[in-house]
Coordinates of C-alpha atoms and ligand atoms in Angstrom, one line a residue:
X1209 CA 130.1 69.1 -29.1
X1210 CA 129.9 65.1 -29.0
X1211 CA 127.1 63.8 -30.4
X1212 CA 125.5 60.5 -29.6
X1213 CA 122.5 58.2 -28.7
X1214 CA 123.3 57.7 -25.0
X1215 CA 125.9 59.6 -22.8
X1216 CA 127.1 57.1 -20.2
X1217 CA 128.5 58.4 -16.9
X1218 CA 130.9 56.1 -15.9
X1219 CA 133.2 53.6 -17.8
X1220 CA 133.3 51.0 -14.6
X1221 CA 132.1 47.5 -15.5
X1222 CA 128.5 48.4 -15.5
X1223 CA 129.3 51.2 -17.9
X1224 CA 131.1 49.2 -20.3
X1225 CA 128.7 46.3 -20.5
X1226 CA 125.8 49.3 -21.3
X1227 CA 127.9 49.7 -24.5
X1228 CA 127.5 46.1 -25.7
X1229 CA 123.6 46.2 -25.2
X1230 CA 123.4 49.5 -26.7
X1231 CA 125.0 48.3 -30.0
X1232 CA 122.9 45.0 -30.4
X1233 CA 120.0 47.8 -30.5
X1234 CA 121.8 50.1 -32.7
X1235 CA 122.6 52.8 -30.0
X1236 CA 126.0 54.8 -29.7
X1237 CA 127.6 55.3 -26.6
X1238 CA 129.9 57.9 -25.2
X1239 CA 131.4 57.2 -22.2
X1240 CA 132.8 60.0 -19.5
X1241 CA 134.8 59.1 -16.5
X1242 CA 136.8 60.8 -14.1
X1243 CA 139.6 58.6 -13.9
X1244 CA 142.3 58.3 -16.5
X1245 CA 141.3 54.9 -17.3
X1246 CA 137.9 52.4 -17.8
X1247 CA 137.4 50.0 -15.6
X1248 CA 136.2 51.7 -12.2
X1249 CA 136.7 49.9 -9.0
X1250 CA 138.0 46.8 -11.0
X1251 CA 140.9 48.4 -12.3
X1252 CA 141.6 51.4 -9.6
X1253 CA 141.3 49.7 -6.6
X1254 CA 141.7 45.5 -7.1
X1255 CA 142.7 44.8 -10.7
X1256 CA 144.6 41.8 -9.7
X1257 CA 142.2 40.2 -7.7
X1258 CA 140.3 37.2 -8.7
X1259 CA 136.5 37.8 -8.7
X1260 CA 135.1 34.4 -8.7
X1261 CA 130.7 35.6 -9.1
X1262 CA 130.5 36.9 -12.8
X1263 CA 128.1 33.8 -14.1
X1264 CA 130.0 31.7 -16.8
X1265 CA 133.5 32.6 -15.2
X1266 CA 134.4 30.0 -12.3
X1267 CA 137.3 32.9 -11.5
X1268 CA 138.1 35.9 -13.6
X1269 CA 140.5 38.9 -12.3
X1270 CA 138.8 41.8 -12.2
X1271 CA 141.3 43.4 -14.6
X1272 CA 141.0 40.6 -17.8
X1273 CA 137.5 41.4 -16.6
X1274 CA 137.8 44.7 -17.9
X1275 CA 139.7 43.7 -20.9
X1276 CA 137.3 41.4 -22.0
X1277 CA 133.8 44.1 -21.6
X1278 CA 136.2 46.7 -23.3
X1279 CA 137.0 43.8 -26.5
X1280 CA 133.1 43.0 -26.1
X1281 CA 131.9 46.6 -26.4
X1282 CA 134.5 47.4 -29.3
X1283 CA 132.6 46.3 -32.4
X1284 CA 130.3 48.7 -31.1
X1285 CA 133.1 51.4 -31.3
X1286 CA 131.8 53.6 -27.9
X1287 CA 133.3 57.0 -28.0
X1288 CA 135.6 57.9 -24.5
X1289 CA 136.5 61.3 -22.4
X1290 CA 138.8 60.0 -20.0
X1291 CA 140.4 61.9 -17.1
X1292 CA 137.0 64.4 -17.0
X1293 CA 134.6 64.4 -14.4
X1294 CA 130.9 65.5 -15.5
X1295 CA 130.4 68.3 -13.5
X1296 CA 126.9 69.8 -14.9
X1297 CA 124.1 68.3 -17.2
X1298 CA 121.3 71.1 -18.6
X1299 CA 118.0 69.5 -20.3
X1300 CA 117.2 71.1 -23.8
X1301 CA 113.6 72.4 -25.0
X1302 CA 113.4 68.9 -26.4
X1303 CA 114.0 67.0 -23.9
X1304 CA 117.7 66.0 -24.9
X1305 CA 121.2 66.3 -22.2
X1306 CA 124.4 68.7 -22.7
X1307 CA 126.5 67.2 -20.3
X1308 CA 129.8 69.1 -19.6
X1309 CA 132.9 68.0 -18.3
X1310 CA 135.2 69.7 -15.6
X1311 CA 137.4 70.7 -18.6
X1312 CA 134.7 72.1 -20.4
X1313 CA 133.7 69.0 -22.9
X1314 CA 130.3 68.7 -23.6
X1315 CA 128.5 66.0 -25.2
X1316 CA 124.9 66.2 -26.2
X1317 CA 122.4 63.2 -26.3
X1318 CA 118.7 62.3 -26.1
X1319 CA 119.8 59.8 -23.0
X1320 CA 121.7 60.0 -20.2
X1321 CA 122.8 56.8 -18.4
X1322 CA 124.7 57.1 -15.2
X1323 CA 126.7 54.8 -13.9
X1324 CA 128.8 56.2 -11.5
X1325 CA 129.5 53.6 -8.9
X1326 CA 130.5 55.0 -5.8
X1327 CA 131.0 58.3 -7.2
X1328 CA 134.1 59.9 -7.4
X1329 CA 135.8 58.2 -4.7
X1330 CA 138.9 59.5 -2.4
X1331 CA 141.1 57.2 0.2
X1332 CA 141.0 57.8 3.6
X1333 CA 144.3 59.1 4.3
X1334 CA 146.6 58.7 7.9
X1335 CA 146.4 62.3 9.8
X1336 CA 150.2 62.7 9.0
X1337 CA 151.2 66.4 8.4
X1338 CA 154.0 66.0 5.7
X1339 CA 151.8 62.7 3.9
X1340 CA 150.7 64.6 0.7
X1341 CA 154.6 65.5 0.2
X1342 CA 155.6 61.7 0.1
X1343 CA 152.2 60.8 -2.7
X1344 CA 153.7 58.8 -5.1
X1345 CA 157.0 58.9 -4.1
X1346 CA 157.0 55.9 -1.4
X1347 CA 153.1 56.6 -0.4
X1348 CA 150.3 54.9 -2.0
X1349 CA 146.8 54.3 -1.1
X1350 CA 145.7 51.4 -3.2
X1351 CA 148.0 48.3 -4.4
X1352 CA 147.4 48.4 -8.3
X1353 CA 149.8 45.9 -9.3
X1354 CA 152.0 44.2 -6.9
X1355 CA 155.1 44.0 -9.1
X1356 CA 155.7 47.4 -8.5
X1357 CA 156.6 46.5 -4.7
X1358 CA 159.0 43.7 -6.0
X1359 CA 161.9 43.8 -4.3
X1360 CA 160.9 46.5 -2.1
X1361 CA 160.4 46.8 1.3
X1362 CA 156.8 47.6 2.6
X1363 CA 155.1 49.3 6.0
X1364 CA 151.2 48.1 5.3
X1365 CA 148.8 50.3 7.6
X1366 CA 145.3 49.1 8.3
X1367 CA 143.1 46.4 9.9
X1368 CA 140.7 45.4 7.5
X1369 CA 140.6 42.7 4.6
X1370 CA 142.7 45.0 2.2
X1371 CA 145.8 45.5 4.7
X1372 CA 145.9 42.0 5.6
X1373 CA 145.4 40.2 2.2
X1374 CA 148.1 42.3 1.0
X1375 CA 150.4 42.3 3.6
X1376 CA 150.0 38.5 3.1
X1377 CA 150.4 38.3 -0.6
X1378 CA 153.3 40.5 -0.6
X1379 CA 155.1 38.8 1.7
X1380 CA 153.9 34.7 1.2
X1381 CA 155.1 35.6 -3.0
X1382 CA 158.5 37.2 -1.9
X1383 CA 157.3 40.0 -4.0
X1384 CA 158.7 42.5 -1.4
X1385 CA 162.0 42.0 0.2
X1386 CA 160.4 42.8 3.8
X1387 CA 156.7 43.8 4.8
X1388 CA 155.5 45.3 8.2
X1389 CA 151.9 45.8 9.1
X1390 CA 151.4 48.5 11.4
X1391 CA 147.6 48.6 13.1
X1392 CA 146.2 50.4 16.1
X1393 CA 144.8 47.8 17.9
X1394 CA 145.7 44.3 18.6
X1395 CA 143.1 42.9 16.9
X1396 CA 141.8 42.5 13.5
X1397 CA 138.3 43.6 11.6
X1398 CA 138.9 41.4 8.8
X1399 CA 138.1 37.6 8.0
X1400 CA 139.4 35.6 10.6
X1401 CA 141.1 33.5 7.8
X1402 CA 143.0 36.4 6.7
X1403 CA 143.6 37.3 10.3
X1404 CA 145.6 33.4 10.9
X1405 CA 147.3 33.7 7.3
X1406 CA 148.6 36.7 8.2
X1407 CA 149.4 35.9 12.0
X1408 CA 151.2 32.2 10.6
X1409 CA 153.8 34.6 8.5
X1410 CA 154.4 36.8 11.2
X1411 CA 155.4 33.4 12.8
X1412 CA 157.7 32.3 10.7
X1413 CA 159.3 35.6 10.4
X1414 CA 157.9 36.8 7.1
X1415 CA 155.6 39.7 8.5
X1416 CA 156.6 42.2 11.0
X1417 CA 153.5 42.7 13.1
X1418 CA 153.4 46.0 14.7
X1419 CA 149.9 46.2 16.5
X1420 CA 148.9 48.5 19.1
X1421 CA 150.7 50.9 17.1
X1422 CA 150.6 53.6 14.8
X1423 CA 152.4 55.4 11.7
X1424 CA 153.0 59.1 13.3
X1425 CA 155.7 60.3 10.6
X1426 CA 157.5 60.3 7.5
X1427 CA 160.9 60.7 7.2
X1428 CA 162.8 61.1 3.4
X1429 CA 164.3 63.4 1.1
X1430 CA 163.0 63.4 -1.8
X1431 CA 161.1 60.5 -1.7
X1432 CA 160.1 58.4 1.3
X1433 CA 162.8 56.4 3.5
X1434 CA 161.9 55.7 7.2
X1435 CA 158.4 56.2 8.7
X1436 CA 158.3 57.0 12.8
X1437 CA 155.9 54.3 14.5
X1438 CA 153.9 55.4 17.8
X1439 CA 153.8 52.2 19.9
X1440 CA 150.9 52.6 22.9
X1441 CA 153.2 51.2 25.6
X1442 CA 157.1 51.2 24.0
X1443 CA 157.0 54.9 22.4
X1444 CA 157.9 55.7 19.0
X1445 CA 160.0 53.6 16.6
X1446 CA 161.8 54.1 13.2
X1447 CA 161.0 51.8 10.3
X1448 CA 163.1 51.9 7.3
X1449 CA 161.1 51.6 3.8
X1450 CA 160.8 52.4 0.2
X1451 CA 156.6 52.3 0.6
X1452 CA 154.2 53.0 3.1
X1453 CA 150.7 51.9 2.4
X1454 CA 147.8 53.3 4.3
X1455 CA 145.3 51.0 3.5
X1456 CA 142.0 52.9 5.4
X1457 CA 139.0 52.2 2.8
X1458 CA 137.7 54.5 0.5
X1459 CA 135.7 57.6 0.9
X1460 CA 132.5 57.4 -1.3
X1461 CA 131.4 60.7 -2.4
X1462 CA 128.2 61.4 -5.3
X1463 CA 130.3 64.4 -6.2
X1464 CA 128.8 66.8 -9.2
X1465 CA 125.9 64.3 -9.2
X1466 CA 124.3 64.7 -6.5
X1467 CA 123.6 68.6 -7.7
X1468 CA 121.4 67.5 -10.8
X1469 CA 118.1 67.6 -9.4
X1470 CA 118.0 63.9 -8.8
X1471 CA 116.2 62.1 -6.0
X1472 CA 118.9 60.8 -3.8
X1473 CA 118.7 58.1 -0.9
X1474 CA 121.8 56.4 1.0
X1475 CA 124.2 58.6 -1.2
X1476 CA 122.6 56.6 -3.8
X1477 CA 120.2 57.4 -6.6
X1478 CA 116.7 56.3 -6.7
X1479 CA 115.6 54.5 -9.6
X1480 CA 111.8 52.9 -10.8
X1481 CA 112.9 49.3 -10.8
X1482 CA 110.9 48.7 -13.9
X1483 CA 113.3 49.8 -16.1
X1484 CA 116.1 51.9 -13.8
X1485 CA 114.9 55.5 -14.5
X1486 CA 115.5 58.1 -12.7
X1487 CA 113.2 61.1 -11.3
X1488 CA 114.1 63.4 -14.6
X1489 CA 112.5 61.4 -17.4
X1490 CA 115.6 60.2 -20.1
X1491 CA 118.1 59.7 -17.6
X1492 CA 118.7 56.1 -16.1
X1493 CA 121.1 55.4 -12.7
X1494 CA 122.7 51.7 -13.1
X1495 CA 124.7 49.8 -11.2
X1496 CA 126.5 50.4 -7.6
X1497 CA 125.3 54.1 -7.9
X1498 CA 121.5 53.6 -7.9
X1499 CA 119.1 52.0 -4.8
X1500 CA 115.7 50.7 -4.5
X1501 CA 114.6 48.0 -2.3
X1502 CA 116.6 44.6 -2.6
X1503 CA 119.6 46.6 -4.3
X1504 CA 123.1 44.6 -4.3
X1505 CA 126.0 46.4 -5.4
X1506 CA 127.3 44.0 -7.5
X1507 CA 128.7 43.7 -11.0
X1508 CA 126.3 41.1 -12.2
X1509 CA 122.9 42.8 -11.3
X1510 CA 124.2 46.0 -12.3
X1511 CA 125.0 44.2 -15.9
X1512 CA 121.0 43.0 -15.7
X1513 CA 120.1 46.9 -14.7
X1514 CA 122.0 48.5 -17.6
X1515 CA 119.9 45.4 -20.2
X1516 CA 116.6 46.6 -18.7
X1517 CA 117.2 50.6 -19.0
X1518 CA 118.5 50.0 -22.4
X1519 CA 115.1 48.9 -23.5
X1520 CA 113.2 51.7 -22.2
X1521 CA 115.5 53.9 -23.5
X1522 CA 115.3 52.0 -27.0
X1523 CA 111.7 53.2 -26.9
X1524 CA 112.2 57.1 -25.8
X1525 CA 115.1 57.2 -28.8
X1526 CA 112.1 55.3 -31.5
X1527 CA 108.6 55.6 -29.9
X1528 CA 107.4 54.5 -33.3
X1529 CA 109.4 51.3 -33.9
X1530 CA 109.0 47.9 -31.9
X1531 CA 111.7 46.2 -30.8
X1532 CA 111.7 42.7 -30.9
X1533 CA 114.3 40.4 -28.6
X1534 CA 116.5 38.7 -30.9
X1535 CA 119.2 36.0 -29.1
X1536 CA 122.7 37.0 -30.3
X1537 CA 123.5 33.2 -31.7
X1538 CA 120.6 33.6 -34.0
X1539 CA 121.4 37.5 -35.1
X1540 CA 125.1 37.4 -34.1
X1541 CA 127.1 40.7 -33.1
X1542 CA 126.4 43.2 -36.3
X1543 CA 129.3 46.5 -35.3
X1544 CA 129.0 49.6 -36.5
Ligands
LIG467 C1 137.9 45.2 -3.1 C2 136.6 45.0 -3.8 C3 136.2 43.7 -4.2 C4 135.0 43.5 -4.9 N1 134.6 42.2 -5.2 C5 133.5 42.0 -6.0 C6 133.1 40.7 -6.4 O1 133.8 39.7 -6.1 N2 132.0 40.5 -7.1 C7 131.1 41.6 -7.4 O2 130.1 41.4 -8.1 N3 131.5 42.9 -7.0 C8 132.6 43.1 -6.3 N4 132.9 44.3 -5.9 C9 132.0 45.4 -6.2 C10 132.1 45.8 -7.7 O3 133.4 46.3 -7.9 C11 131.1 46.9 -8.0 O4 129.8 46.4 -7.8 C12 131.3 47.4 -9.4 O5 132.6 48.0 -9.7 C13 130.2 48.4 -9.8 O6 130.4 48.8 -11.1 P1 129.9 50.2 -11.6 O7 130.3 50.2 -13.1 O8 128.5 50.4 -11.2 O9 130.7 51.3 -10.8 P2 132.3 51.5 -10.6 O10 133.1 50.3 -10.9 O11 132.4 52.2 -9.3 O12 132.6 52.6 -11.7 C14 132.0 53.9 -11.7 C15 132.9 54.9 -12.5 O13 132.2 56.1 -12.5 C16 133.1 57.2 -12.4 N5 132.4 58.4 -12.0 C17 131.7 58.6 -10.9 N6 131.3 59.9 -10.9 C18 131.7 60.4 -12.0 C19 131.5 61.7 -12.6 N7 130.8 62.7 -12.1 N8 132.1 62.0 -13.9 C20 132.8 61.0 -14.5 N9 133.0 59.8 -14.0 C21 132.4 59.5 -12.8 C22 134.2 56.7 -11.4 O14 135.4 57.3 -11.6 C23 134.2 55.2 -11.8 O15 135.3 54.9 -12.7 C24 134.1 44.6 -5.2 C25 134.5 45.9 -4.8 C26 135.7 46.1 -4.1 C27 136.1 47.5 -3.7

């Protein structure tokens, strides 16, 4: 059994920054997540992207992001299960969480702060029969670094912001040798920006545009080497390629947590805005995965959520102490 202050659900950015507040009050944090890694959406889905609203940081990619709330919240040395999902979470007699893991790890704690984003999320994948054989050897759903594509030669899929900024970045850095981008419709659902970047490359030769079309097959052995394209008025087509990414959005599912006997709107949950608790008194919801009126899921407000619910749950740990606001350049950072 791991034993801490606060069990966090969640190691995104919202998560991590928890950890930091949590020490300058003294608390211990343990952190679960689900993916092998902390970061959340930052580092699974656009680690190398700059994000240019985190207050004090006129651009900051969302990956040194991460690096810099995980260096932050290390003094306060946070305990991780990585690679776990939190599947169940059983209140004691008095009043404190067992929260257990898929794999069976349970952590016990008077506080239970979840900050589970989207949930545990899933791409949408392309309706092709023989896809899942081709994961990871050619396929991929999300660009995590592009110097894996290097040299490579890319079929994009998709008609939103992520196909197109990719498709352009791949192709306007010669990091891939070629890049195609396949979408079913001739026109596009993303910025219009991205739309004439995309269409001026196509121009000068650097983008195969493919529209009114779609990706039907894949053809390799072994791993993937030719995908078969279903043009509305020309018929089908072979492409060669090393990769074919599907880029379709994610699916956002609460998972386990929405079976916890918590009050759930939108897919999200519902928190008291005074100080982001849930309906089961000693468990919080911050960041992208709660919603009350006004909500924006966005890093910054969830950082301002997890400050707040700290407070409160400052005073459930120590009803009898007082805790006084101290500035960190007056106290400074004391780790554990
Ligand atoms: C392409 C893109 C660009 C964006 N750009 C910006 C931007 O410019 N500025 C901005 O402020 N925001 C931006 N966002 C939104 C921002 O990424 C989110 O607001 C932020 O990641 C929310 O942080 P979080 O910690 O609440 O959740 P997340 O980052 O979603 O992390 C939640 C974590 O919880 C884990 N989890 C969920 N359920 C369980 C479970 N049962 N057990 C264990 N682990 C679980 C997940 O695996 C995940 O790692 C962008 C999002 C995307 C997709």
């Amino acid at each position: 059994m791991i034993e801490t202050d606060i069990i966090i659900i969640g190691a995104g950015p919202v998560g991590l920054f928890a950890v930091f507040e949590a020490g300058l009050l003294k608390l211990k944090c343990h952190l679960i997540d689900s993916l092998p890694q902390a970061g959340g959406q930052c580092s699974e889905i656009y680690p190398k992207k700059p994000i240019y609203d985190i207050p004090g940081f006129p651009s900051v990619l969302a990956g040194e992001l991460i690096d810099n709330l995980m260096e932050q919240a290390a003094p306060f040395k946070p305990g991780f299960t990585l690679g776990e999902a939190a599947q169940t979470i059983d209140k004691l007699e008095d009043g404190s969480f067992i929260v257990t893991t898929v794999k069976g790890t349970k952590h016990h704690a008077p506080i239970v702060m979840i900050a589970g984003g989207l949930g545990v999320f899933e791409p949408r994948k392309p309706p092709i029969a023989n896809i899942v054989d081709f994961e990871d050897k050619g396929v991929e759903y999300i660009i995590k670094d592009p110097e894996f594509y290097r040299g490579k030669r890319c079929v994009i899929a998709g008609g939103g912001d992520s196909a197109l900024d990719w498709a352009f970045f791949l192709a306007d850095k010669n990091i891939a040798s070629e890049v195609a981008l396949v979408h079913r419709s001739s026109s596009f659902r993303g910025h219009l920006d991205s739309v004439q970047k995309v269409i001026d490359l196509a121009e000068k030769g650097k983008i195969k545009l493919i529209t009114e079309a779609e990706v039907v097959g894949l053809n390799g052995d072994g791993k993937l080497e030719q995908v078969v394209v279903q043009h509305t008025a020309n018929g089908e087509m072979l492409v060669d390629t090393d990769h074919f990414i599907p880029l379709f959005g994610l699916k956002p599912s609460l998972g386990p947590i929405a079976d916890w006997g918590l009050e759930i709107e939108k897919n999200a949950i519902k928190v008291d805005t005074k100080d982001y608790s849930t309906n089961i008194p000693g468990i919080y919801a911050i960041g992208d995965v709660n919603t009350y009126e006004g909500k924006l899921k966005l890093i910054l407000c969830g950082f301002h959520e997890g400050t707040i619910a700290l407070q409160s749950a400052f005073a459930r740990i120590h009803p009898d102490k007082k805790n006084i606001l101290k500035y960190t350049t007056v106290n400074g950072v004391q780790g554990f």
